[in-house]
Short mmCIF file of C-alpha atoms in Angstrom, two decimals:
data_model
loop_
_atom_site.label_atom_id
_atom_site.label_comp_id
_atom_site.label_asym_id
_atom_site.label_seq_id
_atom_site.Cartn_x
_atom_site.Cartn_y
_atom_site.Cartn_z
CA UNK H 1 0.03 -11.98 -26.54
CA UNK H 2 -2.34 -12.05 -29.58
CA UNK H 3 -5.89 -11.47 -29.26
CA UNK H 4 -8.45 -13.59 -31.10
CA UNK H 5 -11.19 -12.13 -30.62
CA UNK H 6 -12.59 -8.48 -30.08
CA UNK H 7 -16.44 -7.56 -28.92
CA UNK H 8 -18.36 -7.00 -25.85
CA UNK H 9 -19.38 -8.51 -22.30
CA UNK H 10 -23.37 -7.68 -22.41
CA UNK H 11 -23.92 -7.76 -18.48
CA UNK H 12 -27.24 -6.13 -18.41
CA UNK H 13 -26.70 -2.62 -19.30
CA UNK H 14 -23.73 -2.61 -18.56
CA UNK H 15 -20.96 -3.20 -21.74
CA UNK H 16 -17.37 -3.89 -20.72
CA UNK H 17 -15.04 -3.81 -23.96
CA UNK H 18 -13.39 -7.02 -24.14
CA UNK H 19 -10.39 -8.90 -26.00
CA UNK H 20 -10.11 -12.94 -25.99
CA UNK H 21 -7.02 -14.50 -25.19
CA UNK H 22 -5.65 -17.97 -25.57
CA UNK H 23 -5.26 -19.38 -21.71
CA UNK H 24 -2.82 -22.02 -23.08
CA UNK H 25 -0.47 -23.41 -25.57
CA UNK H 26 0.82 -26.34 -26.97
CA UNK H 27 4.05 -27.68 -26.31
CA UNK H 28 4.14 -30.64 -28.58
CA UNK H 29 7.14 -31.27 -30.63
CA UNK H 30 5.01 -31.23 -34.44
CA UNK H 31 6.87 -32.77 -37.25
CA UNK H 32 7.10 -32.19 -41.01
CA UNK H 33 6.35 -35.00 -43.86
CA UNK H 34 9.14 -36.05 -45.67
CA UNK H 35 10.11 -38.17 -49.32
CA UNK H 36 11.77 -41.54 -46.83
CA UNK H 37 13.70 -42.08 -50.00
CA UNK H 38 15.75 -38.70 -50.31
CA UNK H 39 14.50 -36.47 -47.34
CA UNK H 40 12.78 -34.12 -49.59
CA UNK H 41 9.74 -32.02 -47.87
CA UNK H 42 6.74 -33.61 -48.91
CA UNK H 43 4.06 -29.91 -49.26
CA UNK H 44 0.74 -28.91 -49.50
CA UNK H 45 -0.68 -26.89 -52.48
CA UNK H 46 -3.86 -25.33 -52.53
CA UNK H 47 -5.18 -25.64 -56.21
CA UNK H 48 -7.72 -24.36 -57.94
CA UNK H 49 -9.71 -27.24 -59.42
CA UNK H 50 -10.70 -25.35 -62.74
CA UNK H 51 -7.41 -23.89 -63.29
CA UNK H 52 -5.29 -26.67 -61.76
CA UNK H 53 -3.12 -23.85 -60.57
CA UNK H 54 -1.77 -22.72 -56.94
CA UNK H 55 -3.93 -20.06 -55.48
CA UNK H 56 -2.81 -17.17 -53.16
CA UNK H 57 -4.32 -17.40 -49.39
CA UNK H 58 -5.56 -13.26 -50.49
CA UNK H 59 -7.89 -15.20 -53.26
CA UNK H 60 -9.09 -17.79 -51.21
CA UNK H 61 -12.89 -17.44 -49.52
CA UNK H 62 -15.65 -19.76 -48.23
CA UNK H 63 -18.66 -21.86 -49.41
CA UNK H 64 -21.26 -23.94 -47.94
CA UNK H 65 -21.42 -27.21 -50.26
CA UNK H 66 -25.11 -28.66 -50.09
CA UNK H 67 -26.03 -32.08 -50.16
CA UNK H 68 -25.88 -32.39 -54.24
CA UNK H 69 -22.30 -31.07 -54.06
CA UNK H 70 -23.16 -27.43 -55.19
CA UNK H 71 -21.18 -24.49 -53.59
CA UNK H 72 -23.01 -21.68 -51.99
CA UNK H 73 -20.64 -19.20 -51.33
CA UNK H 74 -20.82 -17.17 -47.96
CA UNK H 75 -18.85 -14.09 -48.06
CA UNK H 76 -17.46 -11.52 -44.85
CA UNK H 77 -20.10 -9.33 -45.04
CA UNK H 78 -23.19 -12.15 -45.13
CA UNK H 79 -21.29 -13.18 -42.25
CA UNK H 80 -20.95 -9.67 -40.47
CA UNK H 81 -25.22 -8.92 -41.41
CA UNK H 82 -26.51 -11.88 -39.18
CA UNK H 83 -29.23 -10.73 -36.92
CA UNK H 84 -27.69 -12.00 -34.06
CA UNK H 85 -26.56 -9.66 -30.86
CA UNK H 86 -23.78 -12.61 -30.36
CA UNK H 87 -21.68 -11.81 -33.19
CA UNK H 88 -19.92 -9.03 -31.82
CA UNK H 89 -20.89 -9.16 -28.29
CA UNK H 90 -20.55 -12.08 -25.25
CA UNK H 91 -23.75 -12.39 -24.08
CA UNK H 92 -24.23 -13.46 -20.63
CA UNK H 93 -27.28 -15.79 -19.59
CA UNK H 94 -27.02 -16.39 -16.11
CA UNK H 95 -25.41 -17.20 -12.91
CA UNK H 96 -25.22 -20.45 -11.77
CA UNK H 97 -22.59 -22.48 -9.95
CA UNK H 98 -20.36 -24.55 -11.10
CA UNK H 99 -20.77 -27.44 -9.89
CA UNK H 100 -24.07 -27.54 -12.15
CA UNK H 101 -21.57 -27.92 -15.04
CA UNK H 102 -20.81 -31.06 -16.36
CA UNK H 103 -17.03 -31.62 -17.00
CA UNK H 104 -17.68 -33.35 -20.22
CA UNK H 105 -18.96 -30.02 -21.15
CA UNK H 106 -15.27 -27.93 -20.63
CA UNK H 107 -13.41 -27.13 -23.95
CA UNK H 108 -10.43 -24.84 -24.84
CA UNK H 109 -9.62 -21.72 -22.34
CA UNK H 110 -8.83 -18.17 -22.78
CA UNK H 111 -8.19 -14.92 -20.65
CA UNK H 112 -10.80 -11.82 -20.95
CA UNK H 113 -8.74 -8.62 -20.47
CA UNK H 114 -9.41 -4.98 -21.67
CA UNK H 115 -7.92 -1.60 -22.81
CA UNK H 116 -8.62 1.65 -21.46
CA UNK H 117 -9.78 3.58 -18.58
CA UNK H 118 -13.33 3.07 -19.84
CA UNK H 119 -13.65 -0.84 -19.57
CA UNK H 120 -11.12 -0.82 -16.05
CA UNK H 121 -14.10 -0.23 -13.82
CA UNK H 122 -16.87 -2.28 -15.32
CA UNK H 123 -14.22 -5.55 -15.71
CA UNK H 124 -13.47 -5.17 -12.07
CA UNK H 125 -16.99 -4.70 -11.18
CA UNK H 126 -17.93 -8.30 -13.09
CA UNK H 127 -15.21 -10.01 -11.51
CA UNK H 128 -15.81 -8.87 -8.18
CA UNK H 129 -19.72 -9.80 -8.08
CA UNK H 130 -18.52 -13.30 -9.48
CA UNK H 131 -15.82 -13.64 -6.09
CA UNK H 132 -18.66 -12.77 -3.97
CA UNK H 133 -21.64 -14.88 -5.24
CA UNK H 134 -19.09 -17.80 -5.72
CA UNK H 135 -20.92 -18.25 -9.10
CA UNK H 136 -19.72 -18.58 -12.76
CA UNK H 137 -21.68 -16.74 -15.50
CA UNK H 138 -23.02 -18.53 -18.20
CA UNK H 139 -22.76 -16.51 -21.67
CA UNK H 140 -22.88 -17.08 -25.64
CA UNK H 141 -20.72 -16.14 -28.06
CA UNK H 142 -20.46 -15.94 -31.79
CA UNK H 143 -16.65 -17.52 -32.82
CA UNK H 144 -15.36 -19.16 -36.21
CA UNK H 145 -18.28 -19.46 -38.10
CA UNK H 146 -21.07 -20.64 -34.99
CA UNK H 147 -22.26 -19.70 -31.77
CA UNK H 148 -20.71 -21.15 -28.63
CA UNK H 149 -21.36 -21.48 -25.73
CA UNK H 150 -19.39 -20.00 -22.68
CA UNK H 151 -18.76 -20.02 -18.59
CA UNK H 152 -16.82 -16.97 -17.02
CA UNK H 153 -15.11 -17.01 -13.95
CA UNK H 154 -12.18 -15.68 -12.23
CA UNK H 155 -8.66 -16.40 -11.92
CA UNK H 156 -6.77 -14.70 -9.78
CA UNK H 157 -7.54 -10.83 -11.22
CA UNK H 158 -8.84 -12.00 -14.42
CA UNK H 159 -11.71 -13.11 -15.77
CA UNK H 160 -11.49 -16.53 -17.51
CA UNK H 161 -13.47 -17.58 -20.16
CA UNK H 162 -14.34 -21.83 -20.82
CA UNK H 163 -15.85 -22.59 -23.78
CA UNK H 164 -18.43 -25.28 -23.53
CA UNK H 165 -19.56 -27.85 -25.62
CA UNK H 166 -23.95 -27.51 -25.74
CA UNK H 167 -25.52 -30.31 -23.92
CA UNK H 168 -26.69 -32.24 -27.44
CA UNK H 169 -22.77 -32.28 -28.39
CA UNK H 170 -22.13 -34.46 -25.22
CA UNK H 171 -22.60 -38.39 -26.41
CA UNK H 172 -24.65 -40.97 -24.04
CA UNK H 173 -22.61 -43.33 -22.79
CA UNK H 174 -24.46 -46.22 -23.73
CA UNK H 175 -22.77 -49.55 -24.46
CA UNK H 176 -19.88 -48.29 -22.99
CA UNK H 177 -19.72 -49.56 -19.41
CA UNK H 178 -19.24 -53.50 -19.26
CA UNK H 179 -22.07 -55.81 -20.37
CA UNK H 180 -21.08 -58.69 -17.66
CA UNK H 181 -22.39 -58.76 -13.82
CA UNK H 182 -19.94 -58.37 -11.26
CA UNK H 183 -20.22 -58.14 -7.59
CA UNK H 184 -17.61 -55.87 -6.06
CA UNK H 185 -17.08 -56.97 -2.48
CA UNK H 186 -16.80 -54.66 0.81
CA UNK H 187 -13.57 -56.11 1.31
CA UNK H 188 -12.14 -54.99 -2.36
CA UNK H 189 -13.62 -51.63 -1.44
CA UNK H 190 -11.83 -51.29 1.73
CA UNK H 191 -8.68 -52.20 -0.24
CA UNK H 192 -9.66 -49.67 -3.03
CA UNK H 193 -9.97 -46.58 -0.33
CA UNK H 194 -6.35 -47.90 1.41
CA UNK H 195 -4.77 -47.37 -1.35
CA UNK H 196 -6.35 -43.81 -2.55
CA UNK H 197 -5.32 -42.71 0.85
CA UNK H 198 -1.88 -43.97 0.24
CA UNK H 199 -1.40 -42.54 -3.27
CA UNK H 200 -2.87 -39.50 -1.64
CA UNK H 201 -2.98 -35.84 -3.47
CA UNK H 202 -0.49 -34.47 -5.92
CA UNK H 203 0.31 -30.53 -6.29
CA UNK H 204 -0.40 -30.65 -10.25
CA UNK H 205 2.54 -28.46 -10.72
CA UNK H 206 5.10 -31.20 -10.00
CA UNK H 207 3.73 -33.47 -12.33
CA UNK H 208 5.18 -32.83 -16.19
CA UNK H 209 5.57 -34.26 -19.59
CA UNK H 210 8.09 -37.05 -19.65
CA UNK H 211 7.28 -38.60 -23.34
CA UNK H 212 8.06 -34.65 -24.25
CA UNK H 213 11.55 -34.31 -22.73
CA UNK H 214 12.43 -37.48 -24.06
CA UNK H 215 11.20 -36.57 -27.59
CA UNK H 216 13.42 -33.34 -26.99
CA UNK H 217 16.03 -35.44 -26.45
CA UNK H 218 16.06 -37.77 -29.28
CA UNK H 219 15.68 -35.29 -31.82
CA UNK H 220 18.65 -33.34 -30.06
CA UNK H 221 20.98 -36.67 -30.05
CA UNK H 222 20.15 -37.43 -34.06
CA UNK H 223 20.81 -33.46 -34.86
CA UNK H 224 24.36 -34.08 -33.60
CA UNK H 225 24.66 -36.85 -35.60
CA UNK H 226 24.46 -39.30 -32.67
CA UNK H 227 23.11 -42.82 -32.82
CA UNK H 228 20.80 -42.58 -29.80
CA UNK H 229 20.69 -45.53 -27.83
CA UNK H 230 16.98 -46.97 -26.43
CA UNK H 231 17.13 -48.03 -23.00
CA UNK H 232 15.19 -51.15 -22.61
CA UNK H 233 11.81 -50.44 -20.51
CA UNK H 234 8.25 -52.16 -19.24
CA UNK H 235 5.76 -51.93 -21.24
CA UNK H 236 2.78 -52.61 -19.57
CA UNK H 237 1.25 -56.40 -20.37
CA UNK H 238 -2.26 -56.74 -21.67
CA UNK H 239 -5.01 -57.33 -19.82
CA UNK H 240 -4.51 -60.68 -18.06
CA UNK H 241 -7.31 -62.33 -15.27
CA UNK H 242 -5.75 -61.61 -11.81
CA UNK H 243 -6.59 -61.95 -7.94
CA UNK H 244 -8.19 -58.20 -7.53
CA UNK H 245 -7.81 -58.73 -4.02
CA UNK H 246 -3.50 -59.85 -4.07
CA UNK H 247 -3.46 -57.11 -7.00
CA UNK H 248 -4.49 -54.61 -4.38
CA UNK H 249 -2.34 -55.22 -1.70
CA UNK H 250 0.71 -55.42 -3.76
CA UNK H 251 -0.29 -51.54 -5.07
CA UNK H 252 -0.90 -50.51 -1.56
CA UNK H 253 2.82 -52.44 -0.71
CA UNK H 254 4.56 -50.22 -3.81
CA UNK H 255 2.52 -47.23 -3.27
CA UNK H 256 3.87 -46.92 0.28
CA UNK H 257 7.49 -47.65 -0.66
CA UNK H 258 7.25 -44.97 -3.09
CA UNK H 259 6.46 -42.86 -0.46
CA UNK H 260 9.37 -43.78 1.52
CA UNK H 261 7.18 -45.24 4.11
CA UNK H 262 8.57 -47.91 6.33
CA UNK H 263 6.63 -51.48 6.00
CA UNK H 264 4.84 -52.45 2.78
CA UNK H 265 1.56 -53.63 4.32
CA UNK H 266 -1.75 -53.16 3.27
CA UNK H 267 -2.22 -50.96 6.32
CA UNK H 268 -5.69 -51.40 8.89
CA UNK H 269 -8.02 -51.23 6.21
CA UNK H 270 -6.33 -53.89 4.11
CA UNK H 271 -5.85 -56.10 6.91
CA UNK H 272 -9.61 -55.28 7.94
CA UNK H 273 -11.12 -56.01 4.49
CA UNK H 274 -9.07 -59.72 4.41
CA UNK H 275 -9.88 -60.25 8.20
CA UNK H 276 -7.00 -61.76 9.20
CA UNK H 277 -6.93 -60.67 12.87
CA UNK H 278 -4.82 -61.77 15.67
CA UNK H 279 -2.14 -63.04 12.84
CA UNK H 280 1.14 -63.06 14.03
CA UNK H 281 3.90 -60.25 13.68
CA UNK H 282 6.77 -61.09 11.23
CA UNK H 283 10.06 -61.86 13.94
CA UNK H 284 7.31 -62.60 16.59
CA UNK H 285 8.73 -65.89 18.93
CA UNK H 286 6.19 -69.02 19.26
CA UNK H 287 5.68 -69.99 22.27
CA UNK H 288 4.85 -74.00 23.07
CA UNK H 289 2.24 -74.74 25.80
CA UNK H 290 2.66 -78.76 27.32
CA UNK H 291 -1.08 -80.75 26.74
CA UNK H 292 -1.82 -82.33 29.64
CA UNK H 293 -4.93 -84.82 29.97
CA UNK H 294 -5.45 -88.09 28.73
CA UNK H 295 -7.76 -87.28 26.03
CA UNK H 296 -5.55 -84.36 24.76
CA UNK H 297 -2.59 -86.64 24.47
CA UNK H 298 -4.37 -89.00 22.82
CA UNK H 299 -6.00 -86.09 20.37
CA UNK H 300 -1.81 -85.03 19.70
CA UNK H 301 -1.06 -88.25 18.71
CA UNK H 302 -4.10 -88.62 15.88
CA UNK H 303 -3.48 -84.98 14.86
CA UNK H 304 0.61 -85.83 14.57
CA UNK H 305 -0.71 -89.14 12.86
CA UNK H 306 -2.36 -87.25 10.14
CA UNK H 307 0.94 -84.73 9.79
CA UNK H 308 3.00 -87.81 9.48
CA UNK H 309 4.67 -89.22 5.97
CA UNK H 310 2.71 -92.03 4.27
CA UNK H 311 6.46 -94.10 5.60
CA UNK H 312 5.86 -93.31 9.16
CA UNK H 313 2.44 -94.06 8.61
CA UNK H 314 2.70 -97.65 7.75
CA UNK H 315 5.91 -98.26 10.49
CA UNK H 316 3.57 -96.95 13.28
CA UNK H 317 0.85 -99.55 11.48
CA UNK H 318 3.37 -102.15 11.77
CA UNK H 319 4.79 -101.41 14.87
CA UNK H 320 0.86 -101.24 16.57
CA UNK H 321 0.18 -104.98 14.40
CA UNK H 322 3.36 -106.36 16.20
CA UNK H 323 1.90 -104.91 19.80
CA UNK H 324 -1.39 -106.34 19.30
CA UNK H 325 -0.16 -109.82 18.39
CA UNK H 326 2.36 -109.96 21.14
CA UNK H 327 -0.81 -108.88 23.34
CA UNK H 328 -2.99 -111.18 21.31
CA UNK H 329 -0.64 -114.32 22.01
CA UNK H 330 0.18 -113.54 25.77
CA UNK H 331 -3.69 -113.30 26.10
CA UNK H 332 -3.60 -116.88 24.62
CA UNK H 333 -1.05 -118.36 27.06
CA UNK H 334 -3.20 -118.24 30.03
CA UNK H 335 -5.99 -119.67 28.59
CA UNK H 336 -3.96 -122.46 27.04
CA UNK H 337 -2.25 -123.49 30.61
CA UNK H 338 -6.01 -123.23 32.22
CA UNK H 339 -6.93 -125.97 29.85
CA UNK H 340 -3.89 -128.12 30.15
CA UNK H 341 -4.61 -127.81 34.34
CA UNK H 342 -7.86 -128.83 34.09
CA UNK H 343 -6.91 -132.11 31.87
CA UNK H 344 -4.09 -132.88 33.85
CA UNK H 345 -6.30 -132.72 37.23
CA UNK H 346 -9.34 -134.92 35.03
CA UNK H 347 -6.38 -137.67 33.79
CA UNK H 348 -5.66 -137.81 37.68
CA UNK H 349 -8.82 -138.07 39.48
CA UNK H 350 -9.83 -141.09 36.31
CA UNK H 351 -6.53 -142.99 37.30
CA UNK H 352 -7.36 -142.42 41.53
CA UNK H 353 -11.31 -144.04 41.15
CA UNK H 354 -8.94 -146.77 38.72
CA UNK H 355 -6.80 -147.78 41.29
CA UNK H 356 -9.81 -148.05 44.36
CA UNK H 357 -11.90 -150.09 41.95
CA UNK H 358 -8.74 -152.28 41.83
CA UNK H 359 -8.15 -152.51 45.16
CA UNK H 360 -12.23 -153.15 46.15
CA UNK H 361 -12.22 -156.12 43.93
CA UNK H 362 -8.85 -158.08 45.65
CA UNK H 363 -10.39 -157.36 49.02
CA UNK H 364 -13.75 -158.99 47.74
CA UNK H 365 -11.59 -161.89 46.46
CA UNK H 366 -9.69 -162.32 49.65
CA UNK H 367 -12.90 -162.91 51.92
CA UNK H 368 -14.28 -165.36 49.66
CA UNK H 369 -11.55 -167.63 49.96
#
């Protein structure tokens, strides 16, 4: 492994010869510009603008171009005369912990190591007062041109070194978060935790680059002169106005078949948050109590009234029109032979006081004569 760097950790009095490390590398497949037309490799020249001829990387410095477009030119040895005790040397600050570090802050990573019996025992010193405070050291460093800003701590037996952005590099984030009011509700909370618990943790080291194996594999298939074939898959739709709540569940439902988990419910806390209690278990048998009571009957029939087709409706209306009629006209019938009784007896007792004035007036007639 190639070092990048070679100085000094300043830790009080104390100097512990140091060299820097990259901590990681970059496993992207890169790709090279090419003429579409022919395949030719499309390259880079560095010209010299006065000579408009190539230039060797050995003749090739730096400049600092001002604001009028003049070049100042700033050789290896202005560079190397800076007054500053952070060109050559890692400077460390202070001890804080880490949790005082904004993430924001974290840039690229490298390993600290050393050579030599000389720098063995004040390394191991360093790393062993940062295990026992449970601290990270905060330290600046002169790299490519500028000072940066650093935070040491250990990992495993080394020291690691995290370069960090300075706090006026990190942006605000202002306009960034959503303009509109919403309300999040307790229920779409309780929803939200169910389903962290169900996705649960992930060992990092299982997790790896899919887009990268596939790119691995395309280029291998069109090396070999093969036509690769693209297998059709989801692309995820745009953003589309959804019920949060039903979008939820249904991640809770696929989250826990992905786990191999029997069911596909939301769990307590979903069922909890849309406070459905008492409902009925799926293959559950319903079981039919009898309504006694005149006033319960009579409340089934309205409620299976309501439940009934608009066809039934107006048979049952029918039917109950014919009833009341039939009632209607057998009401009628007594009162219509009560009436016929009572003229029947008047016609009779008119024709009886008829027939003794009759028979008064020959008996008068007889005695005269």
């Amino acid at each position: 492994m190639r070092s990048i760097w070679n100085g000094n950790i300043s830790f009080g009095l104390v100097s512990i010869p140091i060299k820097i490390y990259p901590a990681t590398e970059d496993h992207s497949i890169s790709f090279r510009q090419i003429h579409t037309r022919d395949g030719g490799r499309i390259r880079y020249r560095k010209v010299c603008e006065l000579e408009d001829s190539p230039v060797e990387s050995s003749e090739i410095g730096r400049a600092y171009e001002d604001a009028d477009g003049a070049l100042v030119p700033i050789t290896d040895d202005d560079l190397a005369a800076l007054p500053l005790p952070t060109t050559h040397t890692l400077e460390i600050e202070a001890f804080i912990s880490a949790a005082e570090i904004d993430p924001l802050q974290m840039g690229d990573a490298y390993y600290l190591g050393t050579t030599g019996a000389a720098g063995a025992k004040p390394y191991t010193l360093l790393r062993e007062a940062l295990k026992r405070s449970e601290k990270v050291a905060i330290a600046k460093y002169a790299h490519r041109g500028r000072e940066r800003l650093g935070m040491l701590r250990v990992v495993g037996d080394t020291i690691a070194l995290h370069r960090l952005l300075w706090p006026d590099e990190v942006r605000e984030p202002a306009g960034v978060a959503p303009k509109e009011k919403v309300t999040v509700k307790p229920a779409e909370l309780d929803l939200a935790d169910t389903l962290m618990e169900t996705l649960g943790e992930v060992d990092l080291n299982d997790l790896h680059d899919e887009y990268h194996e596939a790119l691995e594999e395309l280029v291998a298939a069109k090396a070999s002169g093969a036509t690769p074939i693209a297998e059709p898959g989801e692309r995820p739709a745009g953003a589309q106005v959804v019920d949060l709540m039903a979008a939820l569940k249904e991640s809770v439902r696929s989250a826990k078949e992905a786990r191999g988990e029997e069911g596909g419910e939301a769990g307590e806390g979903g069922e909890a948050a849309e406070g459905e209690a008492g409902e009925e278990e799926e293959g559950a048998e319903a079981t039919v109590h009898e309504l006694r009571g005149r006033k319960k009957a009579q409340a089934k029939k309205a409620a299976s009234a309501k439940k009934a087709p608009a066809g039934e409706k107006k048979t049952a209306a029918k039917r109950s029109g014919t009833k009341a009629a039939k009632a209607a006209k057998s009401a009628e019938e007594p009162a219509g032979k009560a009436a016929g009784r009572k003229q029947t007896g008047t016609k009779k007792a008119a024709a009886k006081k008829t027939t003794a004035k009759k028979q008064t007036g020959r008996r008068g007639t007889r005695t005269a004569s």
